[in-house]
Coordinates of C-alpha atoms in Angstrom, one line a residue:
Chain P
X106 CA 88.9 119.7 69.0
X107 CA 85.4 120.1 67.7
X108 CA 84.4 116.9 69.5
X109 CA 85.4 118.0 72.9
X110 CA 83.9 121.5 72.4
X111 CA 80.5 119.9 71.6
X112 CA 80.7 117.6 74.6
X113 CA 81.3 120.6 76.8
X114 CA 78.3 122.7 75.6
X115 CA 76.2 119.5 76.2
X116 CA 77.5 119.4 79.7
X117 CA 76.7 123.0 80.3
X118 CA 73.1 122.3 79.2
X119 CA 72.9 119.3 81.4
X120 CA 73.9 121.4 84.4
X121 CA 71.1 123.8 83.6
X122 CA 68.6 121.0 83.0
X123 CA 69.4 119.5 86.4
X124 CA 67.9 122.6 88.1
X125 CA 64.6 122.2 86.2
X126 CA 64.3 118.5 87.1
X127 CA 64.0 119.1 90.9
X128 CA 60.2 119.8 90.5
X129 CA 59.5 116.3 89.2
X130 CA 61.7 114.8 91.9
X131 CA 59.2 116.1 94.5
X132 CA 56.6 113.6 93.5
X133 CA 59.1 110.8 93.7
X134 CA 59.9 111.8 97.2
X135 CA 56.2 111.7 98.1
X136 CA 55.9 108.2 96.7
X137 CA 59.0 107.1 98.6
X138 CA 57.6 108.5 101.8
X139 CA 54.3 106.7 101.3
X140 CA 56.1 103.5 100.5
X141 CA 58.2 103.6 103.7
X142 CA 55.0 104.2 105.8
X143 CA 53.1 101.2 104.3
X144 CA 54.6 98.5 106.6
X145 CA 54.4 100.3 110.0
X146 CA 50.9 101.6 109.3
X147 CA 49.6 98.2 108.3
X148 CA 51.1 96.7 111.4
X149 CA 49.4 99.3 113.6
X150 CA 46.0 98.6 112.0
X151 CA 46.3 94.9 112.6
X152 CA 47.4 95.5 116.2
X153 CA 44.5 97.9 117.0
X154 CA 41.9 95.6 115.4
X155 CA 43.2 92.5 117.3
X156 CA 43.2 94.5 120.6
X157 CA 39.6 95.7 120.0
X158 CA 38.5 92.1 119.3
X159 CA 39.9 91.1 122.7
X160 CA 42.6 88.9 121.3
X161 CA 45.4 90.7 123.2
X162 CA 46.1 90.9 126.9
X163 CA 45.8 94.7 127.7
X164 CA 48.4 94.5 130.5
X165 CA 51.0 93.1 128.1
X166 CA 50.0 94.7 124.9
X167 CA 47.7 97.7 125.1
X168 CA 46.2 98.9 121.8
X169 CA 47.7 101.8 119.9
X170 CA 44.7 103.9 120.7
X171 CA 45.3 103.4 124.5
X172 CA 49.0 104.3 124.0
X173 CA 48.0 107.5 122.2
X174 CA 45.6 108.4 125.0
X175 CA 48.4 107.8 127.5
X176 CA 50.7 110.0 125.4
X177 CA 48.2 112.8 125.4
X178 CA 47.7 112.6 129.1
X179 CA 51.4 112.6 129.8
X180 CA 51.9 115.5 127.5
X181 CA 49.1 117.6 129.0
X182 CA 50.4 117.1 132.6
X183 CA 53.8 118.3 131.4
X184 CA 55.4 115.1 132.8
X185 CA 56.6 113.9 129.4
X186 CA 58.2 117.2 128.5
X187 CA 60.0 117.3 131.9
X188 CA 61.4 113.8 131.6
X189 CA 62.3 114.3 128.0
X190 CA 64.2 117.5 128.7
X191 CA 66.1 115.9 131.6
X192 CA 67.1 113.0 129.3
X193 CA 68.0 115.2 126.4
X194 CA 70.2 117.3 128.6
X195 CA 72.0 114.2 129.9
X196 CA 72.5 112.8 126.4
X197 CA 73.7 116.1 125.1
X198 CA 76.2 116.6 127.8
X199 CA 77.4 113.0 127.7
X200 CA 77.8 113.2 123.9
X201 CA 79.6 116.5 124.0
X202 CA 82.0 115.3 126.6
X203 CA 82.7 111.8 125.2
X204 CA 82.4 112.7 121.6
X205 CA 84.7 115.8 122.0
X206 CA 87.4 113.8 123.8
X207 CA 86.9 111.0 121.2
X208 CA 87.4 113.5 118.3
X209 CA 90.5 114.9 120.0
X210 CA 92.0 111.5 120.7
X211 CA 91.2 110.3 117.2
X212 CA 92.9 113.4 115.7
X213 CA 95.9 112.9 117.9
X214 CA 96.3 109.2 117.3
X215 CA 95.6 109.7 113.6
X216 CA 98.4 112.2 113.1
X217 CA 101.0 110.5 115.3
X218 CA 102.2 106.9 114.8
X219 CA 103.8 107.1 118.2
X220 CA 100.5 108.0 119.9
X221 CA 98.8 105.2 118.0
X222 CA 101.2 102.7 119.6
X223 CA 101.0 104.3 123.0
X224 CA 97.2 104.5 123.5
X225 CA 95.3 102.7 120.7
X226 CA 95.8 99.1 122.1
X227 CA 94.5 100.1 125.5
X228 CA 91.6 102.0 124.1
X229 CA 90.6 99.1 121.9
X230 CA 90.5 96.9 125.0
X231 CA 88.3 99.3 126.9
X232 CA 86.0 99.6 123.8
X233 CA 84.7 96.1 124.2
X234 CA 83.4 96.7 127.8
X235 CA 79.6 96.7 127.8
X236 CA 77.7 99.5 129.5
X237 CA 76.0 97.2 131.9
X238 CA 79.3 95.8 133.2
X239 CA 80.8 99.1 134.1
X240 CA 77.6 100.9 135.3
X241 CA 77.8 99.5 138.8
X242 CA 81.4 100.7 139.0
X243 CA 80.5 104.2 137.8
X244 CA 77.7 104.4 140.4
X245 CA 80.2 103.3 143.2
X246 CA 82.7 105.9 142.1
X247 CA 80.5 108.8 141.2
X248 CA 77.3 108.2 143.2
X249 CA 73.7 108.2 142.0
X250 CA 73.7 111.8 140.9
X251 CA 74.2 113.2 137.4
X252 CA 77.9 112.8 137.0
X253 CA 77.8 109.0 136.9
X254 CA 75.1 109.0 134.3
X255 CA 76.8 111.6 132.1
X256 CA 80.1 109.8 132.4
X257 CA 78.5 106.5 131.4
X258 CA 77.0 108.2 128.3
X259 CA 80.3 109.8 127.5
X260 CA 82.1 106.5 127.7
X261 CA 79.8 105.1 125.0
X262 CA 79.9 108.3 122.8
X263 CA 83.7 108.3 122.9
X264 CA 84.5 105.2 120.9
X265 CA 82.6 105.7 117.6
X266 CA 84.1 109.2 117.2
X267 CA 87.5 108.1 118.2
X268 CA 87.6 105.0 115.9
X269 CA 86.1 106.8 112.9
X270 CA 88.2 110.0 113.2
X271 CA 91.3 107.8 113.4
X272 CA 90.3 105.8 110.4
X273 CA 89.3 108.9 108.4
X274 CA 92.7 110.5 108.9
X275 CA 94.6 107.3 108.0
X276 CA 92.6 106.8 104.8
X277 CA 93.4 110.1 103.2
X278 CA 94.7 109.5 99.6
X279 CA 98.5 109.7 99.7
X280 CA 98.4 111.0 96.1
X281 CA 96.7 114.2 97.4
X282 CA 99.6 114.5 99.9
X283 CA 102.0 114.7 96.9
X284 CA 99.8 117.4 95.4
X285 CA 99.9 119.4 98.7
X286 CA 103.6 119.1 98.9
X287 CA 104.1 120.3 95.3
X288 CA 101.7 123.2 96.1
X289 CA 103.8 124.1 99.1
X290 CA 101.1 123.6 101.8
X291 CA 102.3 124.5 105.2
X292 CA 102.0 121.9 108.0
X293 CA 98.9 123.7 109.3
X294 CA 97.4 123.8 105.8
X295 CA 98.1 120.1 105.4
X296 CA 95.8 119.5 108.4
X297 CA 93.1 122.1 107.8
X298 CA 92.9 122.0 104.0
X299 CA 93.7 118.4 103.3
X300 CA 93.4 115.9 106.2
X301 CA 90.3 117.4 107.9
X302 CA 88.1 117.8 104.8
X303 CA 89.2 114.4 103.5
X304 CA 88.3 112.7 106.7
X305 CA 85.1 114.6 107.2
X306 CA 82.9 111.7 105.9
X307 CA 84.3 109.4 108.5
X308 CA 84.0 112.0 111.3
X309 CA 80.4 112.6 110.5
X310 CA 79.7 108.9 110.5
X311 CA 81.4 108.8 113.9
X312 CA 79.1 111.6 115.1
X313 CA 76.0 109.7 114.0
X314 CA 77.1 106.5 115.7
X315 CA 78.2 108.4 118.8
X316 CA 74.8 110.0 119.2
X317 CA 73.1 106.7 118.8
X318 CA 75.3 105.1 121.4
X319 CA 74.8 108.1 123.7
X320 CA 71.1 107.5 123.5
X321 CA 71.6 103.8 124.4
X322 CA 73.9 104.7 127.3
X323 CA 71.2 107.1 128.6
X324 CA 68.7 104.3 128.9
X325 CA 71.1 102.1 130.9
X326 CA 72.1 105.0 133.1
X327 CA 68.5 106.1 133.8
X328 CA 67.3 102.5 134.5
X329 CA 70.2 101.8 136.9
X330 CA 68.9 104.4 139.3
X331 CA 67.3 107.7 138.7
X332 CA 64.3 109.8 139.7
X333 CA 63.8 111.5 136.4
X334 CA 64.2 111.0 132.7
X335 CA 62.5 108.9 130.1
X336 CA 64.4 105.8 131.3
X337 CA 63.1 106.4 134.8
X338 CA 59.6 106.8 133.4
X339 CA 59.8 103.4 131.7
X340 CA 61.3 101.7 134.7
X341 CA 58.7 103.2 137.1
X342 CA 55.8 102.2 134.9
X343 CA 57.2 98.7 134.7
X344 CA 57.0 98.4 138.5
X345 CA 53.4 99.7 138.5
X346 CA 52.5 97.5 135.5
X347 CA 51.3 100.5 133.4
X348 CA 52.4 99.0 130.1
X349 CA 51.0 101.9 128.0
X350 CA 53.5 104.3 129.7
X351 CA 56.3 101.9 128.9
X352 CA 55.3 102.0 125.3
X353 CA 55.1 105.8 125.3
X354 CA 58.7 105.9 126.7
X355 CA 60.0 103.5 124.1
X356 CA 58.3 105.4 121.3
X357 CA 59.8 108.6 122.5
X358 CA 63.2 107.1 122.5
X359 CA 62.7 105.8 119.0
X360 CA 61.4 109.1 117.7
X361 CA 64.0 111.3 119.3
X362 CA 66.7 109.0 118.3
X363 CA 65.5 109.0 114.7
X364 CA 65.2 112.8 114.7
X365 CA 68.7 113.4 115.9
X366 CA 70.0 110.9 113.4
X367 CA 68.2 112.7 110.6
X368 CA 69.6 116.0 111.7
X369 CA 73.2 114.7 111.4
X370 CA 72.3 113.1 108.0
X371 CA 71.1 116.5 106.8
X372 CA 74.3 118.0 108.0
X373 CA 76.2 115.2 106.1
X374 CA 74.3 116.0 103.0
X375 CA 75.2 119.6 103.2
X376 CA 78.8 119.2 104.1
X377 CA 79.5 116.2 101.7
X378 CA 77.8 117.6 98.6
X379 CA 81.1 117.0 96.8
X380 CA 81.1 113.3 97.3
X381 CA 80.9 111.1 94.2
X382 CA 79.7 107.8 95.5
X383 CA 77.2 105.1 94.7
X384 CA 73.7 106.3 95.8
X385 CA 72.0 102.9 95.5
X386 CA 70.4 103.3 92.1
X387 CA 70.8 101.8 88.7
X388 CA 71.0 98.1 89.8
X389 CA 67.8 96.2 89.3
Chain B
X172 CA 121.8 133.4 75.0
X173 CA 119.1 132.1 77.3
X174 CA 120.1 131.0 80.7
X175 CA 120.2 127.3 81.7
X176 CA 117.0 126.7 83.6
X177 CA 117.7 123.1 84.4
X178 CA 121.0 121.3 84.6
X179 CA 121.2 117.6 85.2
X180 CA 124.7 116.1 85.4
X181 CA 125.8 112.6 86.1
X182 CA 122.6 111.8 87.8
X183 CA 122.3 108.2 89.2
X184 CA 119.4 106.7 91.1
X185 CA 119.1 103.2 92.5
X186 CA 116.1 101.6 94.2
X187 CA 116.7 99.1 96.9
X188 CA 114.5 96.0 96.4
X189 CA 114.5 92.7 98.3
X190 CA 116.2 91.0 95.4
X191 CA 119.0 93.6 95.3
X192 CA 119.6 97.1 94.0
X193 CA 117.9 98.2 90.8
X194 CA 119.5 101.0 88.8
X195 CA 116.7 103.3 87.8
X196 CA 118.7 106.1 86.3
X197 CA 122.2 105.7 84.9
X198 CA 124.4 108.8 84.3
X199 CA 121.7 111.2 83.1
X200 CA 122.9 114.4 81.7
X201 CA 120.5 117.1 80.4
X202 CA 120.6 120.9 80.0
X203 CA 117.4 122.8 79.4
X204 CA 117.3 126.5 78.5
X205 CA 114.9 129.0 79.8
X206 CA 111.6 128.8 77.9
X207 CA 112.4 125.6 76.1
X208 CA 109.9 122.8 75.5
X209 CA 111.4 119.4 76.1
X210 CA 109.6 116.1 75.7
X211 CA 111.0 112.9 77.3
X212 CA 109.9 109.7 75.7
X213 CA 110.6 106.1 76.5
X214 CA 108.9 102.8 77.3
X215 CA 107.7 102.2 80.8
X216 CA 110.4 101.4 83.3
X217 CA 113.0 103.7 81.6
X218 CA 113.0 106.0 84.6
X219 CA 111.4 109.0 82.9
X220 CA 108.9 109.6 85.7
X221 CA 111.6 109.1 88.3
X222 CA 113.7 111.8 86.6
X223 CA 110.7 114.1 86.7
X224 CA 110.0 113.4 90.4
X225 CA 113.7 114.2 91.2
X226 CA 113.5 117.5 89.4
X227 CA 110.3 118.3 91.2
X228 CA 111.9 117.7 94.6
X229 CA 109.5 114.9 95.4
X230 CA 112.3 112.4 95.5
X231 CA 115.5 113.6 97.1
X232 CA 117.5 110.3 97.3
X233 CA 119.8 110.4 94.3
X234 CA 123.5 110.9 93.4
X235 CA 124.7 113.5 91.1
X236 CA 123.9 117.1 90.4
X237 CA 120.5 118.6 89.6
X238 CA 120.3 122.4 89.5
X239 CA 117.2 124.5 88.9
X240 CA 117.9 128.2 88.3
X241 CA 121.5 127.4 89.3
X242 CA 120.5 126.1 92.7
X243 CA 120.5 122.5 94.0
X244 CA 116.9 121.3 94.8
X245 CA 116.0 120.5 98.4
X246 CA 112.3 119.7 98.0
X247 CA 109.2 120.9 96.1
X248 CA 109.1 124.7 95.5
X249 CA 106.7 127.1 93.8
X250 CA 109.1 127.7 90.9
X251 CA 108.5 124.1 89.8
X252 CA 104.9 123.3 88.8
X253 CA 104.0 119.7 88.6
X254 CA 101.1 118.1 86.7
X255 CA 100.4 114.4 87.5
X256 CA 99.1 111.8 85.2
X257 CA 95.7 112.0 86.9
X258 CA 94.2 115.5 87.7
X259 CA 94.4 114.8 91.5
X260 CA 91.9 117.5 92.4
X261 CA 90.6 118.0 95.9
X262 CA 87.1 116.4 95.5
X263 CA 85.6 118.7 98.3
X264 CA 86.5 121.9 96.5
X265 CA 84.9 123.6 93.6
X266 CA 86.9 124.3 90.4
X267 CA 87.9 127.8 91.4
X268 CA 88.8 126.7 94.9
X269 CA 90.8 123.8 93.6
X270 CA 92.8 126.2 91.5
X271 CA 93.4 128.5 94.4
X272 CA 94.0 125.6 96.8
X273 CA 95.9 127.0 99.7
X274 CA 95.6 130.6 98.5
X275 CA 92.5 132.7 99.5
X276 CA 90.1 133.7 96.7
X277 CA 89.2 136.6 98.9
X278 CA 92.4 138.3 98.0
X279 CA 91.7 140.4 94.9
X280 CA 94.9 139.5 93.1
X281 CA 94.3 135.8 93.6
X282 CA 90.7 136.2 92.4
X283 CA 91.8 138.0 89.3
X284 CA 94.5 135.5 88.4
X285 CA 92.1 132.5 88.9
X286 CA 89.5 134.1 86.7
X287 CA 92.1 134.7 84.0
X288 CA 93.3 131.1 84.2
X289 CA 89.8 129.8 84.0
X290 CA 89.4 131.7 80.8
X291 CA 92.7 130.5 79.6
X292 CA 91.8 126.8 80.1
X293 CA 88.3 127.5 78.8
X294 CA 86.3 126.5 81.9
X295 CA 84.0 129.6 82.2
X296 CA 80.7 128.5 83.6
X297 CA 82.2 125.7 85.7
X298 CA 83.8 127.8 88.4
X299 CA 81.5 126.4 91.1
X300 CA 81.3 122.9 89.8
X301 CA 82.7 120.0 91.8
X302 CA 85.3 117.7 90.3
X303 CA 82.8 114.8 90.1
X304 CA 80.8 116.9 87.6
X305 CA 83.8 117.4 85.2
X306 CA 85.0 115.2 82.3
X307 CA 88.6 113.9 82.4
X308 CA 89.9 116.6 80.1
X309 CA 88.2 119.4 82.0
X310 CA 89.6 118.1 85.3
X311 CA 93.1 117.9 83.8
X312 CA 92.7 121.6 82.7
X313 CA 91.8 122.5 86.2
X314 CA 95.1 120.8 87.3
X315 CA 97.0 122.8 84.7
X316 CA 95.4 126.1 85.9
X317 CA 96.3 125.2 89.5
X318 CA 99.9 124.7 88.5
X319 CA 100.0 127.9 86.5
X320 CA 98.5 130.1 89.3
X321 CA 101.8 129.8 91.1
X322 CA 103.6 131.2 88.0
X323 CA 106.2 128.4 87.9
X324 CA 109.5 129.0 86.0
X325 CA 109.4 125.4 84.9
X326 CA 106.4 123.1 84.4
X327 CA 106.9 119.4 84.9
X328 CA 104.3 117.2 83.3
X329 CA 104.2 113.5 83.9
X330 CA 102.1 111.9 81.1
X331 CA 99.4 114.4 81.8
X332 CA 97.2 113.5 78.8
X333 CA 97.8 109.7 78.9
X334 CA 94.4 108.9 80.2
X335 CA 92.4 111.1 77.8
X336 CA 90.7 110.1 74.5
X337 CA 92.4 111.1 71.3
X338 CA 90.2 114.1 70.6
X339 CA 90.5 115.6 74.0
X340 CA 94.2 114.8 74.0
X341 CA 95.0 116.8 70.8
X342 CA 92.8 119.7 72.1
X343 CA 94.8 119.7 75.3
X344 CA 98.1 119.6 73.4
X345 CA 97.0 122.8 71.6
X346 CA 95.9 124.4 74.9
X347 CA 99.3 123.6 76.4
X348 CA 101.2 125.1 73.4
X349 CA 99.1 128.2 73.7
X350 CA 100.1 128.6 77.3
X351 CA 103.7 127.9 76.5
X352 CA 103.8 130.5 73.8
X353 CA 102.1 133.2 75.8
X354 CA 103.8 132.5 79.2
X355 CA 107.2 131.3 77.9
X356 CA 107.2 128.7 80.8
X357 CA 110.0 126.1 80.5
X358 CA 108.3 122.7 79.9
X359 CA 109.5 119.3 80.8
X360 CA 107.0 116.9 79.4
X361 CA 107.1 113.1 79.9
X362 CA 105.1 110.9 77.6
X363 CA 105.1 107.4 76.0
X364 CA 103.3 108.7 72.9
X365 CA 105.5 109.2 69.9
X366 CA 103.2 111.7 68.1
X367 CA 102.8 113.8 71.2
X368 CA 106.6 114.0 71.8
X369 CA 107.2 115.1 68.2
X370 CA 104.2 117.4 68.1
X371 CA 105.1 119.3 71.3
X372 CA 108.8 119.3 71.9
X373 CA 111.6 121.6 70.6
X374 CA 113.8 118.7 71.5
X375 CA 112.9 115.1 72.2
X376 CA 114.8 113.2 74.8
X377 CA 114.8 109.5 74.1
X378 CA 115.2 107.2 77.1
X379 CA 115.7 103.5 77.3
X380 CA 115.4 101.1 80.2
X381 CA 117.6 98.6 82.0
X382 CA 119.2 100.7 83.3
X383 CA 117.3 103.9 82.5
X384 CA 119.5 106.1 80.4
X385 CA 119.3 108.8 77.7
X386 CA 119.8 107.2 74.4
X387 CA 119.8 110.4 72.3
X388 CA 118.4 113.9 72.2
X389 CA 116.8 114.9 68.9
X390 CA 116.0 118.5 67.9
X391 CA 112.7 119.0 66.2
X392 CA 113.2 121.8 63.8
X393 CA 109.6 122.4 62.8
X394 CA 107.7 125.7 63.2
X395 CA 104.6 125.8 65.4
X396 CA 101.8 125.1 64.8
X397 CA 102.9 121.7 63.5
X398 CA 101.0 119.6 61.0
X399 CA 100.9 116.0 62.0
X400 CA 100.1 114.9 58.5
X401 CA 103.0 116.9 57.0
X402 CA 105.9 115.1 55.3
X403 CA 108.6 116.6 57.6
X404 CA 106.6 115.6 60.7
X405 CA 106.4 112.0 59.6
X406 CA 110.1 111.9 58.8
X407 CA 111.1 113.1 62.2
X408 CA 108.6 110.7 63.8
X409 CA 110.4 107.9 62.0
X410 CA 113.7 109.2 63.1
X411 CA 112.6 109.0 66.7
X412 CA 111.1 105.6 66.3
X413 CA 114.3 104.3 64.7
X414 CA 116.1 105.2 67.9
X415 CA 114.0 102.7 69.8
X416 CA 114.2 100.0 67.2
X417 CA 117.9 99.8 67.4
X418 CA 117.5 98.2 70.8
X419 CA 114.3 96.3 70.8
X420 CA 110.9 96.1 69.1
X421 CA 108.4 98.9 69.1
X422 CA 108.1 99.6 72.8
X423 CA 106.4 102.9 72.6
X424 CA 102.9 103.7 71.7
X425 CA 102.9 104.5 68.0
X426 CA 99.2 103.9 67.3
X427 CA 97.6 106.2 64.8
X428 CA 96.4 109.5 66.2
X429 CA 94.6 112.3 64.5

């Protein structure tokens, strides 16, 4: 009795001490950030120096300095912002449409064995179709305007959310179902208080992957035929051999993609605070 | 005379397996009075957990009569609390929300009861901790509080302290006795630990396997709190152990406990 009492007060202290430790963790974060920047910054330096020494063909590989100049020019003219907002809007609409239907379908198939047998095999077949293969068909059906692009993005965004929601529901611990039965959960409570929170990690992973795929689908859609958007900017610059603009477009894709991913990761961290899983430390 | 809380009569249960039917429970008969503390002890495979699941309403495929409060069982209900071998907390809920589970903490009466129970199982200061931050004993106490919130008439415990270390286990046994004495909840406690069975129960039900049946039911006429080291305790402990040795070697855990 004394033993367990002592252990508890120690635990209480540990909980308090954890709050104090956050300050020293700040410096660790700074070090980690610097560490992750080392490789890309080194690469950029080598690239810039090689370019200035005339070792690189400027039409194929303009120097980072030149790309930055182009970036500034495109930003000042407002061109970049315009194309970016058009692209973001398309990606968002496509993601909401495809992801939303994917989530709903995943929930439906997850909860019903009959629905699984009815639609999962067909969906798995469609899942393997590449964007480039169906893009011409979408253009034939829906024309060159916005709807074909948004539908192409939606098609891509659908599957990660569908697959992961389905998987999340099916991997809920059956032992917790027994607990819920003993505690007299209603059917609705089984869904909202057990299945949905338990499958949330998978659903959020699905959201992350969906956004990534939506972004990829956007590029394909905008390069197939479009008069605006970052994809158009890249394609247009390619015709005119302005490589620095191509680079600016690619970098914008990378940065925005990374930003949206970080946003979802932040959401994950907030919503999944309760998770007790391996964080990648303690093994050397 | 206290009323019969639980009546089990001529209960049979068979499991269908690929190699034929296996009799898990054979002609079980047991009567438990309101407020009684019953421990069920037996080696693994004797059907003690199966019996508990049937009483809980988690297993409804059986033959015979099982009455709780005079009514046949047709599934889980709030009058029957169940505590599993593992705490089985919802990992995404804090301690207080785990206890409330499907009840809302915003209701003042739920809030009040949850706070009382947290005090009862001595978890003040951990209301907003997540299960991953708790030790095994603390998590199991949350599970007990969760079952008690529904004010069950009968509490069914399936080896609830089996996975705990000896110190925590004896502490938990005392916590459980406190709860029993203050709430007068009927207890049906399954264990494979000889000391635990004698320390807690007013009567010890001894079960044997192949097929699972009740060998005997021994009353433990010792006042609470019981002293494990006492002469009378040791004598009763031997008496229970002898019931097993009539059939086969020591099949239950009789390791030394504090």
